[in-house]
Coordinates of C-alpha atoms in Angstrom, one line a residue:
M4 CA 93.9 -18.7 -23.2
L5 CA 91.1 -18.1 -25.7
P6 CA 91.2 -15.0 -27.8
E7 CA 88.9 -12.2 -26.7
S8 CA 86.7 -12.3 -29.8
K9 CA 86.0 -16.0 -29.2
V10 CA 85.1 -15.5 -25.6
L11 CA 82.6 -12.7 -26.6
H12 CA 81.1 -15.0 -29.1
I13 CA 80.5 -17.6 -26.4
R14 CA 79.1 -15.2 -23.9
R15 CA 76.5 -14.0 -26.7
A16 CA 75.5 -17.7 -27.5
L17 CA 75.1 -18.5 -23.7
A18 CA 73.0 -15.5 -23.2
T19 CA 70.8 -16.3 -26.2
A20 CA 70.4 -19.8 -25.1
L21 CA 69.5 -18.6 -21.4
L22 CA 67.0 -16.1 -22.7
F23 CA 65.4 -18.8 -25.0
A24 CA 65.0 -21.1 -22.0
S25 CA 63.6 -18.4 -19.8
V26 CA 60.9 -17.5 -22.3
S27 CA 60.1 -21.4 -23.0
L28 CA 59.7 -22.0 -19.3
S29 CA 57.5 -19.1 -18.8
C30 CA 55.2 -19.9 -21.7
L31 CA 55.0 -23.5 -20.3
I32 CA 54.1 -22.3 -16.8
L33 CA 51.4 -19.8 -18.2
F34 CA 49.7 -22.4 -20.4
R35 CA 49.7 -24.9 -17.7
D36 CA 48.2 -22.5 -15.3
V37 CA 45.5 -21.5 -17.8
D38 CA 44.7 -25.1 -18.6
S39 CA 44.5 -25.8 -14.9
Y40 CA 42.1 -23.0 -14.5
R41 CA 39.9 -24.1 -17.1
F42 CA 39.8 -27.7 -15.4
F43 CA 39.3 -26.6 -12.0
S44 CA 36.9 -23.9 -12.9
R45 CA 34.3 -26.8 -13.5
F46 CA 34.1 -27.4 -9.8
P47 CA 32.7 -24.8 -7.3
S48 CA 35.3 -23.5 -4.8
S49 CA 35.3 -20.8 -2.2
Y50 CA 39.0 -20.2 -3.3
P51 CA 39.3 -18.6 -6.6
L52 CA 42.2 -19.8 -8.6
P53 CA 44.4 -17.1 -10.2
R54 CA 43.6 -16.1 -13.8
F55 CA 45.2 -14.2 -16.4
S56 CA 42.1 -12.7 -18.1
S57 CA 43.8 -9.3 -18.4
F58 CA 46.3 -10.8 -20.6
F59 CA 44.5 -13.8 -22.2
P60 CA 40.8 -13.4 -22.0
L61 CA 38.9 -16.8 -21.8
V62 CA 35.9 -17.0 -24.1
S63 CA 32.9 -17.9 -21.9
N64 CA 29.6 -16.7 -21.0
D65 CA 28.4 -16.3 -17.6
P66 CA 25.2 -18.3 -17.1
T67 CA 24.0 -16.2 -14.2
A68 CA 23.8 -13.0 -16.4
T69 CA 21.1 -14.7 -18.6
S70 CA 19.4 -17.3 -16.4
N71 CA 18.5 -17.6 -12.8
E72 CA 21.0 -19.0 -10.5
Y73 CA 18.5 -20.0 -7.9
P74 CA 14.9 -21.1 -8.2
L75 CA 12.0 -18.5 -7.3
E76 CA 11.5 -20.4 -4.0
K77 CA 15.0 -19.8 -2.7
I78 CA 14.9 -16.2 -3.8
L79 CA 11.5 -15.4 -2.1
N80 CA 12.6 -17.3 1.1
E81 CA 15.9 -15.2 1.3
A82 CA 13.9 -12.0 0.8
A83 CA 10.9 -12.6 2.9
M84 CA 9.9 -11.0 6.3
E85 CA 9.4 -13.3 9.3
D86 CA 5.7 -13.7 8.4
R87 CA 6.8 -14.7 4.7
T88 CA 5.8 -11.4 3.2
V89 CA 7.8 -10.1 0.2
I90 CA 7.8 -6.8 -1.9
L91 CA 7.7 -7.6 -5.7
T92 CA 7.9 -5.3 -8.6
T93 CA 8.3 -5.9 -12.3
L94 CA 11.0 -4.6 -14.6
N95 CA 11.8 -4.5 -18.4
E96 CA 14.5 -3.0 -20.3
A97 CA 12.8 0.2 -21.0
W98 CA 12.5 1.1 -17.3
A99 CA 16.0 -0.7 -16.3
A100 CA 18.2 1.8 -18.2
P101 CA 20.6 3.9 -16.0
N102 CA 18.9 7.1 -14.6
S103 CA 15.5 5.7 -15.7
V104 CA 12.5 4.3 -13.5
I105 CA 14.2 1.7 -11.5
D106 CA 16.9 4.1 -10.2
L107 CA 14.3 6.6 -9.1
F108 CA 12.3 3.7 -7.4
L109 CA 15.2 2.4 -5.4
Q110 CA 16.2 5.9 -4.4
S111 CA 12.9 6.6 -3.0
F112 CA 13.4 3.7 -0.4
R113 CA 16.8 5.0 0.4
I114 CA 15.5 8.6 1.3
G115 CA 12.1 7.5 2.6
D116 CA 11.0 7.2 6.4
R117 CA 11.7 3.8 7.5
T118 CA 12.0 2.3 4.1
R119 CA 15.5 1.6 3.5
R120 CA 15.3 -1.6 5.5
L121 CA 12.6 -2.7 3.2
L122 CA 14.9 -3.2 0.3
N123 CA 16.0 -6.4 2.0
H124 CA 12.6 -7.8 1.2
L125 CA 12.2 -6.4 -2.4
V126 CA 12.4 -9.0 -5.2
I127 CA 12.7 -7.5 -8.7
I128 CA 11.0 -9.6 -11.3
A129 CA 12.9 -9.1 -14.6
L130 CA 10.8 -9.5 -17.9
D131 CA 13.7 -9.7 -20.1
Q132 CA 17.5 -10.4 -20.3
K133 CA 18.7 -6.9 -20.1
A134 CA 16.5 -6.0 -17.3
F135 CA 17.6 -9.1 -15.4
A136 CA 21.5 -8.3 -16.0
R137 CA 20.8 -4.6 -14.7
C138 CA 18.9 -6.0 -11.8
K139 CA 21.9 -8.1 -10.8
V140 CA 24.2 -5.0 -10.8
I141 CA 21.9 -2.7 -8.7
H142 CA 20.0 -5.1 -6.2
A143 CA 20.3 -8.3 -4.3
H144 CA 17.1 -10.2 -5.1
C145 CA 16.3 -10.8 -8.8
F146 CA 14.5 -13.2 -10.7
L147 CA 14.0 -13.7 -14.5
L148 CA 10.5 -14.3 -15.7
A149 CA 11.3 -15.1 -19.3
S150 CA 8.5 -15.5 -21.8
E151 CA 8.4 -17.5 -25.0
E152 CA 5.3 -15.8 -26.2
A153 CA 6.2 -12.1 -26.1
D154 CA 9.2 -9.8 -26.0
F155 CA 8.7 -7.3 -23.0
H156 CA 11.9 -5.5 -23.3
E157 CA 10.7 -2.3 -24.8
E158 CA 8.4 0.3 -23.3
A159 CA 4.8 -1.3 -23.5
Y160 CA 2.4 1.4 -24.7
F161 CA -1.0 1.4 -22.9
M162 CA -3.5 -1.2 -24.2
T163 CA -1.4 -2.5 -26.9
P164 CA -1.2 -6.3 -27.3
S165 CA 2.1 -6.4 -25.6
Y166 CA 0.9 -4.3 -22.7
L167 CA -2.1 -6.6 -22.0
M168 CA 0.1 -9.7 -22.3
M169 CA 2.5 -8.2 -19.7
M170 CA -0.3 -7.3 -17.2
W171 CA -2.1 -10.6 -17.5
R172 CA 1.4 -12.5 -17.2
R173 CA 1.9 -10.6 -14.0
I174 CA -1.4 -11.6 -12.5
D175 CA -0.8 -15.4 -13.3
F176 CA 2.6 -15.0 -11.7
L177 CA 1.4 -13.3 -8.7
R178 CA -1.1 -16.2 -8.3
S179 CA 2.0 -18.7 -8.2
V180 CA 3.5 -16.6 -5.4
L181 CA 0.4 -17.0 -3.4
E182 CA 0.4 -20.7 -4.0
M183 CA 3.8 -21.0 -2.7
G184 CA 2.6 -19.5 0.6
Y185 CA 4.0 -16.1 0.4
N186 CA 2.1 -12.8 1.0
F187 CA 3.2 -9.9 -1.1
V188 CA 3.1 -6.3 -1.6
F189 CA 3.1 -5.8 -5.4
T190 CA 4.3 -2.3 -6.5
D191 CA 4.8 -0.9 -9.8
A192 CA 8.4 0.8 -10.2
D193 CA 6.9 4.0 -11.0
I194 CA 5.6 4.2 -7.3
M195 CA 7.8 6.2 -4.9
W196 CA 8.0 4.8 -1.4
F197 CA 8.4 7.6 1.0
R198 CA 7.1 5.8 4.2
D199 CA 6.9 2.4 5.5
P200 CA 3.2 1.5 4.4
F201 CA 2.7 -1.6 6.6
P202 CA 1.3 0.4 9.7
Q203 CA -1.5 1.8 7.2
F204 CA -2.7 -1.8 6.0
H205 CA -5.9 -3.3 7.2
L206 CA -5.2 -6.3 9.3
D207 CA -8.4 -8.2 8.4
A208 CA -8.2 -7.8 4.8
D209 CA -7.2 -10.7 2.3
F210 CA -6.8 -8.2 -0.6
Q211 CA -6.1 -4.5 -0.4
I212 CA -5.5 -2.2 -3.2
A213 CA -4.5 1.4 -4.0
C214 CA -7.0 3.7 -5.9
D215 CA -7.0 6.1 -8.7
H216 CA -10.0 7.7 -7.0
F217 CA -11.1 7.1 -3.4
T218 CA -14.7 7.6 -2.3
G219 CA -13.8 8.1 1.3
S220 CA -14.8 4.4 2.6
F221 CA -12.4 1.5 2.5
D222 CA -14.9 -1.0 1.8
D223 CA -16.8 0.8 -1.0
V224 CA -16.8 -1.1 -4.3
Q225 CA -17.4 2.2 -6.2
N226 CA -13.7 3.1 -5.4
R227 CA -11.6 2.9 -8.5
P228 CA -8.5 0.5 -7.9
N229 CA -5.3 0.6 -9.4
G230 CA -3.5 -2.6 -9.9
G231 CA -0.1 -0.9 -9.5
F232 CA -0.2 -1.4 -5.7
N233 CA -1.8 -4.0 -3.6
F234 CA -1.1 -6.1 -0.5
V235 CA -2.3 -9.7 -0.6
K236 CA -2.3 -12.3 2.0
S237 CA -1.6 -16.0 0.9
N238 CA -4.7 -18.1 1.8
N239 CA -7.2 -20.2 -0.1
R240 CA -9.5 -17.0 -0.6
S241 CA -6.8 -15.1 -2.2
I242 CA -5.6 -17.8 -4.4
E243 CA -9.1 -18.5 -5.7
F244 CA -9.6 -14.9 -6.3
Y245 CA -6.4 -14.6 -8.4
K246 CA -7.4 -17.6 -10.5
F247 CA -10.9 -16.1 -11.1
W248 CA -9.4 -12.8 -12.1
Y249 CA -7.0 -14.5 -14.5
S250 CA -9.6 -16.5 -16.0
S251 CA -11.9 -13.5 -16.4
R252 CA -9.5 -12.2 -19.2
E253 CA -11.2 -14.6 -21.6
T254 CA -14.7 -13.4 -20.5
Y255 CA -13.6 -9.9 -21.2
P256 CA -11.1 -10.1 -24.2
G257 CA -9.2 -6.9 -25.0
Y258 CA -9.4 -5.5 -21.5
H259 CA -6.5 -5.3 -19.1
D260 CA -6.3 -6.6 -15.7
Q261 CA -7.5 -3.2 -14.0
D262 CA -10.5 -2.9 -16.2
V263 CA -11.5 -6.5 -15.4
L264 CA -10.9 -6.0 -11.8
N265 CA -13.4 -3.0 -12.0
I266 CA -15.9 -5.5 -13.3
I267 CA -15.3 -8.6 -11.3
K268 CA -15.2 -6.7 -8.0
Y269 CA -19.2 -6.7 -8.0
H270 CA -19.3 -10.4 -8.9
P271 CA -21.2 -12.9 -6.3
F272 CA -17.9 -15.0 -6.6
I273 CA -16.3 -12.6 -4.3
A274 CA -18.6 -13.0 -1.5
D275 CA -19.1 -16.9 -2.2
I276 CA -15.3 -17.5 -1.6
G277 CA -15.4 -14.9 1.5
L278 CA -12.6 -12.7 0.1
K279 CA -12.3 -9.4 2.3
M280 CA -11.4 -6.7 -0.2
T281 CA -10.4 -3.2 1.0
F282 CA -9.4 -0.2 -0.8
L283 CA -6.4 2.1 0.3
D284 CA -7.0 5.7 1.1
T285 CA -5.2 8.2 -1.4
T286 CA -4.4 10.3 1.5
N287 CA -1.6 7.6 2.4
F288 CA -1.4 5.8 -1.0
G289 CA -1.6 8.6 -3.5
G290 CA -0.8 9.2 -7.3
L291 CA -1.0 11.7 -10.0
C292 CA -4.5 10.8 -10.5
E293 CA -5.4 11.9 -6.9
P294 CA -2.4 13.2 -5.1
S295 CA -1.9 12.8 -1.4
R296 CA -1.9 16.5 -0.3
D297 CA -0.3 15.9 3.1
L298 CA 3.3 14.9 3.0
N299 CA 2.9 14.2 6.7
Q300 CA 0.8 11.1 5.9
V301 CA 2.0 10.0 2.5
C302 CA 3.4 6.5 2.2
T303 CA 3.4 6.1 -1.5
M304 CA 3.1 8.3 -4.6
H305 CA 2.3 6.7 -8.0
A306 CA 3.0 8.1 -11.5
N307 CA -0.4 6.9 -12.7
C308 CA -2.5 8.9 -15.1
C309 CA 0.6 9.6 -17.0
F310 CA 1.7 8.7 -20.6
G311 CA 5.2 8.5 -22.1
M312 CA 8.6 7.9 -20.5
D313 CA 9.9 11.4 -20.8
S314 CA 6.7 12.7 -18.9
K315 CA 6.7 10.1 -16.3
L316 CA 10.5 10.5 -15.4
H317 CA 10.1 14.4 -15.3
D318 CA 7.2 14.1 -12.6
L319 CA 8.9 11.4 -10.7
K320 CA 12.0 13.3 -10.3
V321 CA 10.0 16.3 -9.1
M322 CA 8.3 14.0 -6.6
L323 CA 11.8 13.2 -5.3
Q324 CA 12.7 16.8 -5.1
D325 CA 9.5 17.8 -3.3
W326 CA 10.1 15.0 -0.8
K327 CA 13.7 16.0 0.0
H328 CA 12.6 19.5 0.4
Y329 CA 10.0 18.4 3.0
L330 CA 12.6 16.5 4.8
S331 CA 14.7 19.6 5.2
L332 CA 12.1 21.4 6.9
P333 CA 12.0 22.0 10.7
P334 CA 9.3 19.9 12.6
S335 CA 7.2 23.0 13.2
L336 CA 6.9 23.7 9.4
K337 CA 6.3 20.2 8.6
K338 CA 3.3 19.9 11.0
M339 CA 1.8 23.1 9.2
S340 CA 1.7 21.3 5.8
V341 CA 3.3 24.3 4.3
V342 CA 4.7 22.0 1.4
S343 CA 2.7 20.1 -1.2
W344 CA 3.6 18.4 -4.4
R345 CA 4.3 20.3 -7.4
V346 CA 3.1 17.4 -9.6
P347 CA 1.5 16.7 -12.0
Q348 CA 3.5 18.8 -14.5
K349 CA 4.1 17.0 -17.7
C350 CA 1.7 14.4 -16.6
S351 CA -1.7 15.5 -16.9
L352 CA -4.8 14.7 -14.9
D353 CA -7.0 14.9 -18.0
S354 CA -5.5 11.5 -19.0
L355 CA -7.6 9.4 -16.6
R356 CA -7.0 6.0 -18.1
Y357 CA -10.4 4.4 -16.9
P358 CA -13.4 6.1 -18.0
G359 CA -15.6 3.3 -16.5
S360 CA -17.8 2.7 -19.4
L361 CA -17.2 -0.9 -19.5
E362 CA -17.6 -1.1 -15.6
K363 CA -20.8 0.9 -15.9
S364 CA -22.4 -1.2 -18.7
V365 CA -21.8 -4.2 -16.5
Q366 CA -23.5 -2.7 -13.7
D367 CA -26.5 -1.7 -15.8

């Protein structure tokens, strides 16, 4: 019989060998699994393979965070209504930050009257990588409209070269959407959607647009249109109009799309192509330039005539608070129109952006 000391020594040796074998086997299984994951991850599968990222993170870049996973046609098709109508807005990094403009925009759809369902038809057009990444977190339909010519990630101040380039790029992009056969409602993200606007649109119009000032007649070219909200039907007339509008930037250099629209709305070309242009009543489609006074009729409210992110965010939040207060009222008080907007506050009506000097000089 072996001495007790020798038995103890043998037991320790066996324990050490067993521990070493266990660790070696575990490492072998682990690295084979990681290697298998790297191999099989090259192929699409609806059955995700087990991963060990919490222990051994793999260094890789998710291409969907920096580029479009699907072409624009597929995204528009998935978002479109039965009549091939989509809702479009643009977004850059400055407006995409948490608790910024885009969050208020989406919130308005969620608390509006019959507007939540319209989010299914909204496509957010991101103008930079960070806006695109944020969009993919908060919304279903996102498209990255990258630009090699300019960087649109910062707040584009009014009438700066970046602002002008961004506005004209938007017009050209919208033309391409029309050429793909889609009708669209374009809306700036600083427009709050409080009611479904579609019942208020004119059935016979090719191009209809909201106004900074509404004269009282929907076909009066003296109305002062605002390019932040329009409904356009896809047809040959609207496509030719958008081409003409975009090319007019060269005729009137240094002016943005809205100023140029205020000029070309008088042009004989509009009548020649047979475009039916109408202007939307500020009673339904209001803004800080000319607020919709009756909350029983308002569909959208735009934070126009407003400069600076802080001022805009402040007044947009007040708008949402006013709408929530209106919704809390009993039907009898709603009908009496006892509630109105408390805006503008930090935004000023004195900051009307379009004095009309260029428009007037062209008419004269």
